[in-house]
XYZ file of C-alpha atoms in Angstrom:
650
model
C 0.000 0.000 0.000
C 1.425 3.381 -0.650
C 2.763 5.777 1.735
C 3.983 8.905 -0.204
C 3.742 10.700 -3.163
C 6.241 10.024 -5.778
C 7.792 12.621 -7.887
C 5.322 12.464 -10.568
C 2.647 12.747 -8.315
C 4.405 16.029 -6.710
C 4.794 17.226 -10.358
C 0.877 16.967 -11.114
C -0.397 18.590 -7.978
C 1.836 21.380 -8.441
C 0.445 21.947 -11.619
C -3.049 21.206 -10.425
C -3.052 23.688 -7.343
C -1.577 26.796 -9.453
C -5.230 28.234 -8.942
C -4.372 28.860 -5.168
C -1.884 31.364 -6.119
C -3.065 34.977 -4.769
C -5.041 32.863 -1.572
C -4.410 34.468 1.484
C -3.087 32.636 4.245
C -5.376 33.012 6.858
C -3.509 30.330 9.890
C -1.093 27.877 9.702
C -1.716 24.438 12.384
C 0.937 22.361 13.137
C 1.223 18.691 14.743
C 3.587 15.991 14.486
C 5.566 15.963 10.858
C 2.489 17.695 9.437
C 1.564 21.564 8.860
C -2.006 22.483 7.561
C -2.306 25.961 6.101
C -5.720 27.603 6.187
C -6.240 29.800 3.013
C -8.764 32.219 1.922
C -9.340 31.707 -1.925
C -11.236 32.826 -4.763
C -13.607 29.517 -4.552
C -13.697 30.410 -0.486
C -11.948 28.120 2.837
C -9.287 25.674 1.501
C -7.117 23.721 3.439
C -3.682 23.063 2.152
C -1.615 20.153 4.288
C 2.180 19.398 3.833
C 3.197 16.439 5.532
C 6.776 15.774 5.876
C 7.822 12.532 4.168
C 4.563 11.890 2.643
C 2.200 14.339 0.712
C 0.862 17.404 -0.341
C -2.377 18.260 -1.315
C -5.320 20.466 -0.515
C -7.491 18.281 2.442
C -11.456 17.995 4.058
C -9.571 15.994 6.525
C -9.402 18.732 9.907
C -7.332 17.742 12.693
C -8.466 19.430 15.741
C -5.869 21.568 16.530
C -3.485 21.561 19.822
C -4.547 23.494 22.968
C -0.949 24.818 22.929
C 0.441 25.730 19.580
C 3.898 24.721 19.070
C 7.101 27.544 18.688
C 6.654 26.286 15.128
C 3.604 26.692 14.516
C 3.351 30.417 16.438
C 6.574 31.165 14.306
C 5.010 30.041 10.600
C 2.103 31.998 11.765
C 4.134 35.336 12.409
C 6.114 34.819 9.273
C 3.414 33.518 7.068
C -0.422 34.476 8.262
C -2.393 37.309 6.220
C 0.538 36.955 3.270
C -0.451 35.838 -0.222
C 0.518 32.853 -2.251
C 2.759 34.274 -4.723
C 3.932 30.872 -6.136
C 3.946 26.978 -5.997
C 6.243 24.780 -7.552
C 8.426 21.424 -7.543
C 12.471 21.642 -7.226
C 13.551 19.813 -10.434
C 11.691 16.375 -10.244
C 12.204 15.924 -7.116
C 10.324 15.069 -4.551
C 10.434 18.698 -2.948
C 7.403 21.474 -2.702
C 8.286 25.251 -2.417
C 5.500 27.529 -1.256
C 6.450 31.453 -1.719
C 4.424 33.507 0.616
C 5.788 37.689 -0.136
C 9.489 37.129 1.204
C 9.427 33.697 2.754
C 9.224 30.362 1.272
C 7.946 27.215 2.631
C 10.089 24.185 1.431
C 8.601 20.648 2.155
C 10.804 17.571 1.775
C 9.164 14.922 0.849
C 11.854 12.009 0.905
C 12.770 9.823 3.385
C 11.924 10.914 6.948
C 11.123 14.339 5.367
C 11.388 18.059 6.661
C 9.569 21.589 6.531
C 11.549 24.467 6.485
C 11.351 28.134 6.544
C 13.708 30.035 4.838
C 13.319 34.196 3.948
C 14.179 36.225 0.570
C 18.204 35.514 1.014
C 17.144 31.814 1.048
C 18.514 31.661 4.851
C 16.862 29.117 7.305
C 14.850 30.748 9.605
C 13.064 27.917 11.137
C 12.295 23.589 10.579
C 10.495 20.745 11.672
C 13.915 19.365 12.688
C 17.294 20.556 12.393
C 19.203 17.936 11.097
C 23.131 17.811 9.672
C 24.305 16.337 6.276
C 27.616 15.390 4.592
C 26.426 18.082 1.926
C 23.892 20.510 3.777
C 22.834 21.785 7.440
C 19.311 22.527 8.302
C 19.735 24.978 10.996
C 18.980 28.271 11.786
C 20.698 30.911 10.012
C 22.250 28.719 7.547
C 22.020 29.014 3.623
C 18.834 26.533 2.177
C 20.946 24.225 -0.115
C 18.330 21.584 -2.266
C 19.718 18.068 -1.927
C 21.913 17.052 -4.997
C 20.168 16.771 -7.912
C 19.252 13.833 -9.855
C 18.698 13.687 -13.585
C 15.027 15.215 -14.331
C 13.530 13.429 -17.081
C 11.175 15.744 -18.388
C 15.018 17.522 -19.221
C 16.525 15.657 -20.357
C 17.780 15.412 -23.984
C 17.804 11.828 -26.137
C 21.331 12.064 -26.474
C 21.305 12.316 -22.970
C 19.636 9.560 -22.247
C 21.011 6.744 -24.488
C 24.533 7.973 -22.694
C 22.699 7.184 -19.321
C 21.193 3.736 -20.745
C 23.679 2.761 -22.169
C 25.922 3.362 -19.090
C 25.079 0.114 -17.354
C 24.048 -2.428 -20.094
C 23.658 -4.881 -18.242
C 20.605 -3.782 -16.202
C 16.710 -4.683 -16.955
C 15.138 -1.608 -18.560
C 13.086 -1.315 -15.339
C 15.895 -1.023 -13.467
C 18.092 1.278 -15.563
C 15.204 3.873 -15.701
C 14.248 3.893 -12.194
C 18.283 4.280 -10.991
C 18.768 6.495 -13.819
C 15.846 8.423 -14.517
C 14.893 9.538 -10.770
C 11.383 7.416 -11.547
C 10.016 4.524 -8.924
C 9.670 1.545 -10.232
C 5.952 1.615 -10.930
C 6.353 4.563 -13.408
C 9.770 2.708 -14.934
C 7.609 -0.513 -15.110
C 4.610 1.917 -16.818
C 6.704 3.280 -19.629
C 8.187 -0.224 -20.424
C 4.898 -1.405 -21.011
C 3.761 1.844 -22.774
C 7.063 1.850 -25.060
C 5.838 -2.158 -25.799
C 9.009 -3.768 -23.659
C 8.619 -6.219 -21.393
C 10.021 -4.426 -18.050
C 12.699 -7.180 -17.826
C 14.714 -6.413 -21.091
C 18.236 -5.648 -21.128
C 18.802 -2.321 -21.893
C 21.941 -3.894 -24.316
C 19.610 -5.915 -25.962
C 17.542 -2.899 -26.888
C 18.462 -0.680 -30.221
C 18.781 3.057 -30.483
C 15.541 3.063 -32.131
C 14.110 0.733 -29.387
C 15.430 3.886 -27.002
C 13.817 6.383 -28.921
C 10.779 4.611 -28.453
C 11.156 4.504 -24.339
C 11.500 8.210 -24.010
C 8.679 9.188 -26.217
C 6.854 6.812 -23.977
C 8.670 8.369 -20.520
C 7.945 11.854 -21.796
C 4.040 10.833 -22.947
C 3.806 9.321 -19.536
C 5.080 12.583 -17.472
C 3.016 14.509 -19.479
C -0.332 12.404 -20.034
C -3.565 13.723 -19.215
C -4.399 14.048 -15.778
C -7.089 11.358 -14.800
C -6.554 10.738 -10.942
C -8.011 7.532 -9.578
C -7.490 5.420 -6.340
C -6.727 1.586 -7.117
C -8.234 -1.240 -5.069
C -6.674 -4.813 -5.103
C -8.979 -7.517 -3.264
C -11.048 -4.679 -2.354
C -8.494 -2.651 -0.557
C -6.680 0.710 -1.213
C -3.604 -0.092 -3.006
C -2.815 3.237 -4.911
C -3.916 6.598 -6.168
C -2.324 8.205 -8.923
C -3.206 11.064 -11.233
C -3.052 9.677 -14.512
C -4.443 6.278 -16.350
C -1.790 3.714 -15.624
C -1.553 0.015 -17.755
C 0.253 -1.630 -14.918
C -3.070 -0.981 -12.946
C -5.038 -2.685 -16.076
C -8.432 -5.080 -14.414
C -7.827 -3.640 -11.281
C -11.042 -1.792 -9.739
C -10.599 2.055 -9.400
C -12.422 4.940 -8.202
C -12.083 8.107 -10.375
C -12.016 11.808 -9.201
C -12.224 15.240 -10.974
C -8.810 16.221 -9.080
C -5.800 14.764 -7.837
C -5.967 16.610 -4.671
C -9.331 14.526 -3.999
C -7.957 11.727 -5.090
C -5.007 11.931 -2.792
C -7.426 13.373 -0.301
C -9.704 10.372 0.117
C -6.561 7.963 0.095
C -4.644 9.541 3.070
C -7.723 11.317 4.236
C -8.675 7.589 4.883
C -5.287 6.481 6.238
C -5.285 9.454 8.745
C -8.956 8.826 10.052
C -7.672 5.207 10.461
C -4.548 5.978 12.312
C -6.548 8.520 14.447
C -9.179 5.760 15.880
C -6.156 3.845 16.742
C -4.317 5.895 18.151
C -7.380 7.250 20.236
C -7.938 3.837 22.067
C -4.697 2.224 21.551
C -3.436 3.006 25.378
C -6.803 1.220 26.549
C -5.943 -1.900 23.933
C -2.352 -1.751 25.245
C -3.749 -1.865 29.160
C -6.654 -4.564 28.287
C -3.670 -6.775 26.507
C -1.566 -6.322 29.781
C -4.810 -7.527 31.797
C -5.319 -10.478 29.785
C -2.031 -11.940 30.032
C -2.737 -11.337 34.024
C -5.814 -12.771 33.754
C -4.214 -15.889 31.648
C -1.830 -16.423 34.250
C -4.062 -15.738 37.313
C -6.402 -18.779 35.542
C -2.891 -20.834 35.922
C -3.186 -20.772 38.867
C -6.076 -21.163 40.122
C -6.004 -24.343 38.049
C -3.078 -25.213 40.329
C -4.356 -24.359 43.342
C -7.662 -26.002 42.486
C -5.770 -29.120 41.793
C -3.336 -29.123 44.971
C -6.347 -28.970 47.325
C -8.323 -31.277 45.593
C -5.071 -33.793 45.322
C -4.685 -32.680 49.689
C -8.260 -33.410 50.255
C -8.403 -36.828 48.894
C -4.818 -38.063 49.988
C -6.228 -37.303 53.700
C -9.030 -39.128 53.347
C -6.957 -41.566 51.630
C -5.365 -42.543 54.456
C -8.389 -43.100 56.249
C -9.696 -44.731 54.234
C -6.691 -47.277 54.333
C -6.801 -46.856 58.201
C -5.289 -50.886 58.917
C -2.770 -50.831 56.278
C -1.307 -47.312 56.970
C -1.542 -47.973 61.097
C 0.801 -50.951 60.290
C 2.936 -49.358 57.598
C 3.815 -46.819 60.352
C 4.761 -49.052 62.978
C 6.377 -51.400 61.220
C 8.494 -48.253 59.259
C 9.272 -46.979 62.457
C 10.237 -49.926 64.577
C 12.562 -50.864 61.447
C 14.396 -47.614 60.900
C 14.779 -47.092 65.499
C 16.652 -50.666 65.089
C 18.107 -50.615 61.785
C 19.265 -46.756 61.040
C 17.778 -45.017 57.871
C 20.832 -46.225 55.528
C 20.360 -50.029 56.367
C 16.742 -49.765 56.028
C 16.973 -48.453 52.890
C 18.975 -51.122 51.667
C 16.253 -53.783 53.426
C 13.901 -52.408 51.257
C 15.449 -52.328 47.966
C 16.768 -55.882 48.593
C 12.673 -56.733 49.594
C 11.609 -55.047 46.069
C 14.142 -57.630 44.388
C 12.167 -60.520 46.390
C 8.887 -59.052 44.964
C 8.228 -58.202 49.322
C 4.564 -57.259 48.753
C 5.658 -54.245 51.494
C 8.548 -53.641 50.180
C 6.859 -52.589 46.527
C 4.875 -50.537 48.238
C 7.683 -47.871 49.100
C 8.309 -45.157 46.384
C 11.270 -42.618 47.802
C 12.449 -42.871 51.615
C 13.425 -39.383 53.138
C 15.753 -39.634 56.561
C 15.440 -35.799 56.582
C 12.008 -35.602 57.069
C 11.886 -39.183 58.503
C 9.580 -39.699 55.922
C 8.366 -42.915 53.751
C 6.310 -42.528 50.357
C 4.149 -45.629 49.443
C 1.894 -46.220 46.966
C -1.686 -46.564 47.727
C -4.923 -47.400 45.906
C -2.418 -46.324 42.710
C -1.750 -43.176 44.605
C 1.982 -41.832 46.570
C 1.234 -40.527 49.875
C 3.712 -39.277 51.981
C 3.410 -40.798 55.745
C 6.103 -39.080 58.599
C 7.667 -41.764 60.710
C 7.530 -39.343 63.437
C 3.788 -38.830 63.298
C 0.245 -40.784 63.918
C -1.792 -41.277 61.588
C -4.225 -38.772 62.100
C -1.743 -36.300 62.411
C -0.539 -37.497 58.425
C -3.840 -37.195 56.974
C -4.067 -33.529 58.783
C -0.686 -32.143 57.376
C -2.605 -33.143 54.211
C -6.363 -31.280 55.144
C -4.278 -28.488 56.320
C -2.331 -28.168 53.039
C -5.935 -28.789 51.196
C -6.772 -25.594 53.477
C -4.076 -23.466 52.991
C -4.507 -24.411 48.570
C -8.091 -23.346 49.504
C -6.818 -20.238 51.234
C -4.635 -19.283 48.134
C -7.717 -20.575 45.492
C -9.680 -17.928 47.356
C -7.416 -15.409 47.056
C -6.321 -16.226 43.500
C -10.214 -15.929 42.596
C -10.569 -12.336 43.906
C -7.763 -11.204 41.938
C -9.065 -13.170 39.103
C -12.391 -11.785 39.398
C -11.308 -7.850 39.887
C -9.203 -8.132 36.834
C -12.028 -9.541 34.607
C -14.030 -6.634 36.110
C -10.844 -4.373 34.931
C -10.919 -5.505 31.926
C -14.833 -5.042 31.465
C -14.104 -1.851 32.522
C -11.624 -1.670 29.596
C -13.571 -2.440 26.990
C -16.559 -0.145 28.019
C -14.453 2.650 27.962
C -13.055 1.167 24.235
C -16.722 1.357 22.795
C -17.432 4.736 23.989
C -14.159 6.091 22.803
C -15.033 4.397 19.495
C -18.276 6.483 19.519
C -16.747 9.391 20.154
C -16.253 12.265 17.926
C -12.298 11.661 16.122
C -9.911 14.291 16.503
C -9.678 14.225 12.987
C -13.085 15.681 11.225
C -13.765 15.750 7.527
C -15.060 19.336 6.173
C -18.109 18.304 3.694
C -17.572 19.694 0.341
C -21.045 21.858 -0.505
C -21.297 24.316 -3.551
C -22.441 27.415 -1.544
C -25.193 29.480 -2.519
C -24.412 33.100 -4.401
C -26.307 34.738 -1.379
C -23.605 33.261 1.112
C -20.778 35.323 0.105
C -22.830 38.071 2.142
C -24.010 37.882 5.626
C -27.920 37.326 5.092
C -31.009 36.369 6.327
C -34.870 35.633 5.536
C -36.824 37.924 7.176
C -40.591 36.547 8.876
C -42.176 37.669 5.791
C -40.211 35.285 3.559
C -37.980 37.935 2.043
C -34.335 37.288 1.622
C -32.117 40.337 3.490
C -28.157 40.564 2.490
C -25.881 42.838 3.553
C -21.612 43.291 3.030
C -18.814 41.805 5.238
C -16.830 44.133 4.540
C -15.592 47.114 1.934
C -15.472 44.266 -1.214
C -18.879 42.559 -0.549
C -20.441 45.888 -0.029
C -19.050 46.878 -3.408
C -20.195 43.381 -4.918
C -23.796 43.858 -3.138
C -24.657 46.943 -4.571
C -23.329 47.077 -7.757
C -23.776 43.368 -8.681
C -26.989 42.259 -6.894
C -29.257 44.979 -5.983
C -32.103 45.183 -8.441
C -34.458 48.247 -9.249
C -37.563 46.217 -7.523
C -35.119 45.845 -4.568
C -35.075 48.169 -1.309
C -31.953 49.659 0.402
C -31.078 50.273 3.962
C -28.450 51.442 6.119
C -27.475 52.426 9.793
C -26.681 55.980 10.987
C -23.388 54.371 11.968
C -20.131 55.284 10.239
C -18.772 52.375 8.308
C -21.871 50.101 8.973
C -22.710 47.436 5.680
C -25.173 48.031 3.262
C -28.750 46.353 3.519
C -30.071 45.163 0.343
C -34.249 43.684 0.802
C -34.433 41.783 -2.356
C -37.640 42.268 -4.300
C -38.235 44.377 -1.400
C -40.549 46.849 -2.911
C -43.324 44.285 -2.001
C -42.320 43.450 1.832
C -44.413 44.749 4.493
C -43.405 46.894 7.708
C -42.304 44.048 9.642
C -39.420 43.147 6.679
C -38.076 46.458 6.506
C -38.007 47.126 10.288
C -35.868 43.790 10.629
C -33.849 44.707 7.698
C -32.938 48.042 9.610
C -32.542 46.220 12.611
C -29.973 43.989 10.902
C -27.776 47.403 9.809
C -27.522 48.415 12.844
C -26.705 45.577 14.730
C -24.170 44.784 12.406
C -22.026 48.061 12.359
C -19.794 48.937 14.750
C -22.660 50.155 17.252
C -22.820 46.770 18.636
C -19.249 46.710 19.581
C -20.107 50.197 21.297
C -22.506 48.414 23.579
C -25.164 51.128 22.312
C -28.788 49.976 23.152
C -30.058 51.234 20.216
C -29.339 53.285 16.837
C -30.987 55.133 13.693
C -31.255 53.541 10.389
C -32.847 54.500 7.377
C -34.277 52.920 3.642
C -34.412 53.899 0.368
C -34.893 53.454 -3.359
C -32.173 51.466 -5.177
C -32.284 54.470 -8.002
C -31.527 56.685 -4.850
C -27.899 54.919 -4.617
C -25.012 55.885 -6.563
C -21.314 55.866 -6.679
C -21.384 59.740 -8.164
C -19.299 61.713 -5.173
C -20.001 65.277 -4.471
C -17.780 67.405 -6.653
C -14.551 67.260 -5.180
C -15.157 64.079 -2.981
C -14.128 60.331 -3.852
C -15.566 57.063 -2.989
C -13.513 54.850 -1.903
C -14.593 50.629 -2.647
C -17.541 49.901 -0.626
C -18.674 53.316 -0.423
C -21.885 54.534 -2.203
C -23.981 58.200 -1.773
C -27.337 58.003 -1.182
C -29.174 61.075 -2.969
C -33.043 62.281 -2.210
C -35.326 61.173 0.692
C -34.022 58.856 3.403
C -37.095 56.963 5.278
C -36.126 57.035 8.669
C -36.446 54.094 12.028
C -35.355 55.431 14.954
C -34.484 54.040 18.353
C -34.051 50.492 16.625
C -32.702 47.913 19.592
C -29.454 46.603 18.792
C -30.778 42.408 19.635
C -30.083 39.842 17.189
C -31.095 35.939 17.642
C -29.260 32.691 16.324
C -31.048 30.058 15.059
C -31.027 26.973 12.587
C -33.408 27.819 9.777
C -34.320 26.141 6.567
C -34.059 28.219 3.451
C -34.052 26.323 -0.214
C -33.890 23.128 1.138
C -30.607 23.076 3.660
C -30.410 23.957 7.077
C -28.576 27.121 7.633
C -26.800 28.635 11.630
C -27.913 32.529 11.001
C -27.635 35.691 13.235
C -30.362 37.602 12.176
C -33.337 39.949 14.361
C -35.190 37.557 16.822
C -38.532 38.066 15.439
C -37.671 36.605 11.966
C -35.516 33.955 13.650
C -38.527 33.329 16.036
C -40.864 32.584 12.565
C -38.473 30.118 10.978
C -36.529 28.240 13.875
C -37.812 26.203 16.548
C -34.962 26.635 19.125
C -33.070 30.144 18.982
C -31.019 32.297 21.327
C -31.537 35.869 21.781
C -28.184 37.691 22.152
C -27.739 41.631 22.712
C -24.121 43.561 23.160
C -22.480 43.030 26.453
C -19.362 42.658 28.566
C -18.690 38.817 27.727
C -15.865 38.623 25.266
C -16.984 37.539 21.471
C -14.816 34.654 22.320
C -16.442 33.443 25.179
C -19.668 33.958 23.717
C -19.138 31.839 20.543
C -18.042 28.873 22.581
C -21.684 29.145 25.079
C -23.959 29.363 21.967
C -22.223 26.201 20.661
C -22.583 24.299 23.504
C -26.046 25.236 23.463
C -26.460 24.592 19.636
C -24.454 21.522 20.508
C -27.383 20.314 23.351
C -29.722 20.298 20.268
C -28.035 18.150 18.293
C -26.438 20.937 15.811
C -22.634 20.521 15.344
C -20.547 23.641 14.419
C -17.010 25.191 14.271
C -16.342 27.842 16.663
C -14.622 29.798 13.599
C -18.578 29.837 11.555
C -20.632 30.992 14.325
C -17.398 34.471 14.375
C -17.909 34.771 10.853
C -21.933 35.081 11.502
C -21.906 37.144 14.343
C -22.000 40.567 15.316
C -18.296 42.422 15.934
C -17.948 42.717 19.011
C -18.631 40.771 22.854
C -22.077 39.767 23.956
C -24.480 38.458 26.102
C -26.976 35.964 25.815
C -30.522 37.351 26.989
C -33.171 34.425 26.285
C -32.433 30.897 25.176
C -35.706 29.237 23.944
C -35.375 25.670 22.950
């Protein structure tokens, strides 16, 4: 299964991502070996992750980002955030990205262990994932960038050039001569074989001039064929993705996509929500594992001391159950070793086993220490002490039967409290399998034209838009405002302009919440005001003609003839999940046209709490319903400026 892009792959997302020149980086996340780079673009959000070793590639794939940012991370974001792509491109063929952001340049190595590294205009390092020392280079701070040696780049290279490099080791397969040669892997070296009609395993001195031209029309057709990414399965598991058609991957099944970067998305996207779910219960799997082998060995034993009392019981009633025979055996044992000595009585018995002495056969081990005689009875050894009555033999073996018991006992607790343990285990297993990953996938939606602009519907069913800022004000006016439309704006300097679409048939109730909406989105909110003047007008009445003298700068627009004033309009807005053309929108817009199309909202008005503070309660209350959002939408929707929450009704 592959692990990292090859050069070829590097060399057609470069090419494919030349759109997000002139994004804005907005924030730059980094954890482990991998950096994601949040960038405002022309099409809106896009991600862009660089991952040391392994790929590149715009991603839905959202890691949730560290509590505590790493000195990398707060140093690409000083460097980097609020700059503009200027350019994107791959060193040579290698396996290297460059990403120039005004005077700084983010390299990304993607060989081998990999690296990231910062360097400014002069091309000196001013910062890396690791600093790390070569025989050729030094990645550390302060010193000169140098690129790895280069290899020879095949899309350079001339044909004279490459018969002398072919030709250079004969005696290799072609495979292997363009892979070592070429600065190919061996899947694309195998891939233009095939294409240039060669089995891969030819000798390149077996192969003609002509034979050669043949292979680098085909390498050149290959690293410039017509981008048609796919992932390939093999027994119904990722094996590949690759941007182009490949005939190595011929009857394999494969998934197409309109972009590499989706393709390459999906496949590591896939591999990183994997790795995540492991590594989110692996400590648990690592402490149930422990516990089982505990629990193996605590089942050992009680085995053992199951079987040692059980054995104790039964040789203690054993030998009263042979009460005669034993009584004698002891007497007779004793008598014999008093008047004999232990040594000669060992050699009377051994010399009775060789007469086939019926007593004698009995015996099975004779220990002077422990004055102590094992014989064989009813098939079973039981040990009888010289030195002891009867009774007082079978109770050495009830009171080893009790102490087994003792240990079976205890052995069972421990057994039993490690089963719960691992019960325990596995609970908390399934419910961190239900939780939420730390790595969440951003859905791709087409957004409607209306969302470029903070909007609304108001309780009469008209649609209310208004600018973000100087640009969409400038788009909103110009571009979308409509002679059956209606205009509004605050008495606040600065504050966005109100467009009522179609407006020229809403009622009192649209245009009062259309006001309402201008002045709770200028600056009078962040003012704490209670309330502020707004006004509405005729689209014919607004015009980018300045006063003689004057200029308009973007965003700004004169508004000539009668203004219909609203005054003492109450700065309270109201967020809500409502339904507009069929998907379910989070909107900050006047209570009482929330209140018509929401069933749950929150009323908010300006206040001391910080904006910050305030996004995070109204998620966790949007959260309590069942509505998942990031922290970063419900900023973009709301009001600039802290908060407070006055009426939660849900």
């Amino acid at each position: 299964m592959k692990e990292e892009m090859s050069s070829v792959d590097i060399r057609y997302i470069v090419r494919e991502l030349q759109w997000l020149v002139g994004s804005r980086v907005d924030k730059v996340y980094h954890e482990g070996d991998e950096i994601r780079i949040k960038l405002h673009t022309k099409e809106g959000r896009a991600d862009l992750i660089l991952q040391a070793g392994k790929r590149f590639h715009l991603t839905s794939y959202v890691k949730e980002a560290p509590k505590e940012p790493s000195g990398f991370t707060m140093l690409l974001r000083k460097h980097l955030s609020g700059g503009f792509i200027d350019a994107i491109g791959q060193h040579q063929f290698d396996r290297i990205v460059k990403i120039r952001v005004g005077d700084y340049t983010l390299i990304g190595e993607l060989f081998r262990s990999g690296n990231i590294v910062l360097v400014d205009s002069e091309n000196r390092i001013i910062s890396a994932l690791r600093y790390e020392e070569y025989r050729d280079r030094a990645i550390k701070p302060n010193a000169e960038y140098i690129f790895p040696p280069a290899r020879e780049n095949p899309l350079e290279v001339s044909f004279e050039r490459f018969l002398e490099l072919m030709r250079e080791e004969g005696d290799l397969e072609l495979v292997r001569a363009l892979a070592r040669k070429l600065n190919m892997g061996g899947l694309y070296a195998e891939e233009i074989s095939l294409r240039a009609g060669f089995e891969k395993t030819t000798p390149v001195k077996g192969l003609s001039d002509r034979d050669l031209l043949k292979v680098y029309e085909a390498m050149l057709g290959t690293f410039n064929d017509e981008p048609r990414p796919n992932i390939v399965f093999k027994d119904g598991n990722m094996h590949d993705v690759v941007p182009i058609e490949l005939k190595v991957y011929g009857g394999l099944e494969k998934k197409y996509f309109s972009t590499f970067s989706e393709a390459l998305d999906e496949y590591f996207g896939r591999i990183t929500v994997e790795k995540a779910r492991i590594e989110q219960t692996q400590k648990l799997e690592a402490k149930k594992k422990q516990l089982l082998m505990t629990l193996a060995k605590q089942e050992e034993m009680l085995k053992g001391f199951e079987k040692a009392m059980k054995e104790n019981q039964e040789l203690g009633d054993l030998i009263y159950a042979n009460y005669p025979v034993v009584e004698r055996l002891l007497g007779e044992f004793k008598r014999a070793t008093e008047k004999l000595g232990w040594e000669e009585f060992k050699k009377r018995i051994e010399e009775g086993k060789k007469a086939g002495n019926r007593v004698a056969l009995m015996v099975k081990e004779i220990d002077p220490k422990e004055k102590a005689v094992t014989v064989e009875l009813e098939g079973r050894e039981v040990k009888l002490h010289l030195d002891k009555s009867l009774g007082e033999n079978a109770e050495l073996y009830y009171e080893n039967a009790k102490k087994f018991r003792h240990k079976y006992e205890g052995a069972l607790k421990a057994y039993e409290d490690t089963r719960r343990k691992i019960e325990e285990i596995e609970k908390l297993i399934e419910e961190e399998m239900k939780k939420e990953l730390n790595v969440r996938r951003i859905e791709g939606r087409k957004k409607k034209w209306f969302e470029k602009f903070r909007w609304f519907v108001s309780s009469e069913g008209f649609l209310v838009l208004a600018g973000k800022d100087a640009n969409t004000n400038e788009i909103l006016v110009k571009k979308h405002m409509d002679k059956n439309d209606l205009y509004c704006h605050a008495d606040v300097y600065g504050a966005p302009h109100v467009v009522i679409k179609d407006g020229q048939k809403a009622g009192e109730k649209t245009i009062f919440e259309a006001c309402q909406f201008a002045v709770s989105m200028s600056r009078a909110w962040s003012q704490a005001l209670y309330s502020a003047d707004a006004y509405w007008a005729y689209p014919e009445q607004v015009t980018k003609q300045a006063p003689s003298g004057e200029y308009l700068g973007k965003g700004a627009f004169m508004v000539y003839g009668k203004r219909n004033w609203l005054h003492g309009l109450p700065l309270k807005l109201a967020v809500g999940v409502v339904n507009y053309e069929g998907e379910d929108f989070i909107l900050c817009a006047p209570p009482d046209a929330v209140k018509v199309h929401a069933k749950s909202y929150i009323v908010i008005r300006p206040g001391k709490l910080k904006k910050g503070e305030l996004v995070k309660k109204i998620k966790a209350i949007l959260e309590k319903w069942g509505y998942k959002v990031r922290e970063e939408d419900l900023n973009a929707i709301l009001p600039p400026g802290g908060g407070e929450i006055e009426e939660v009704a849900g």
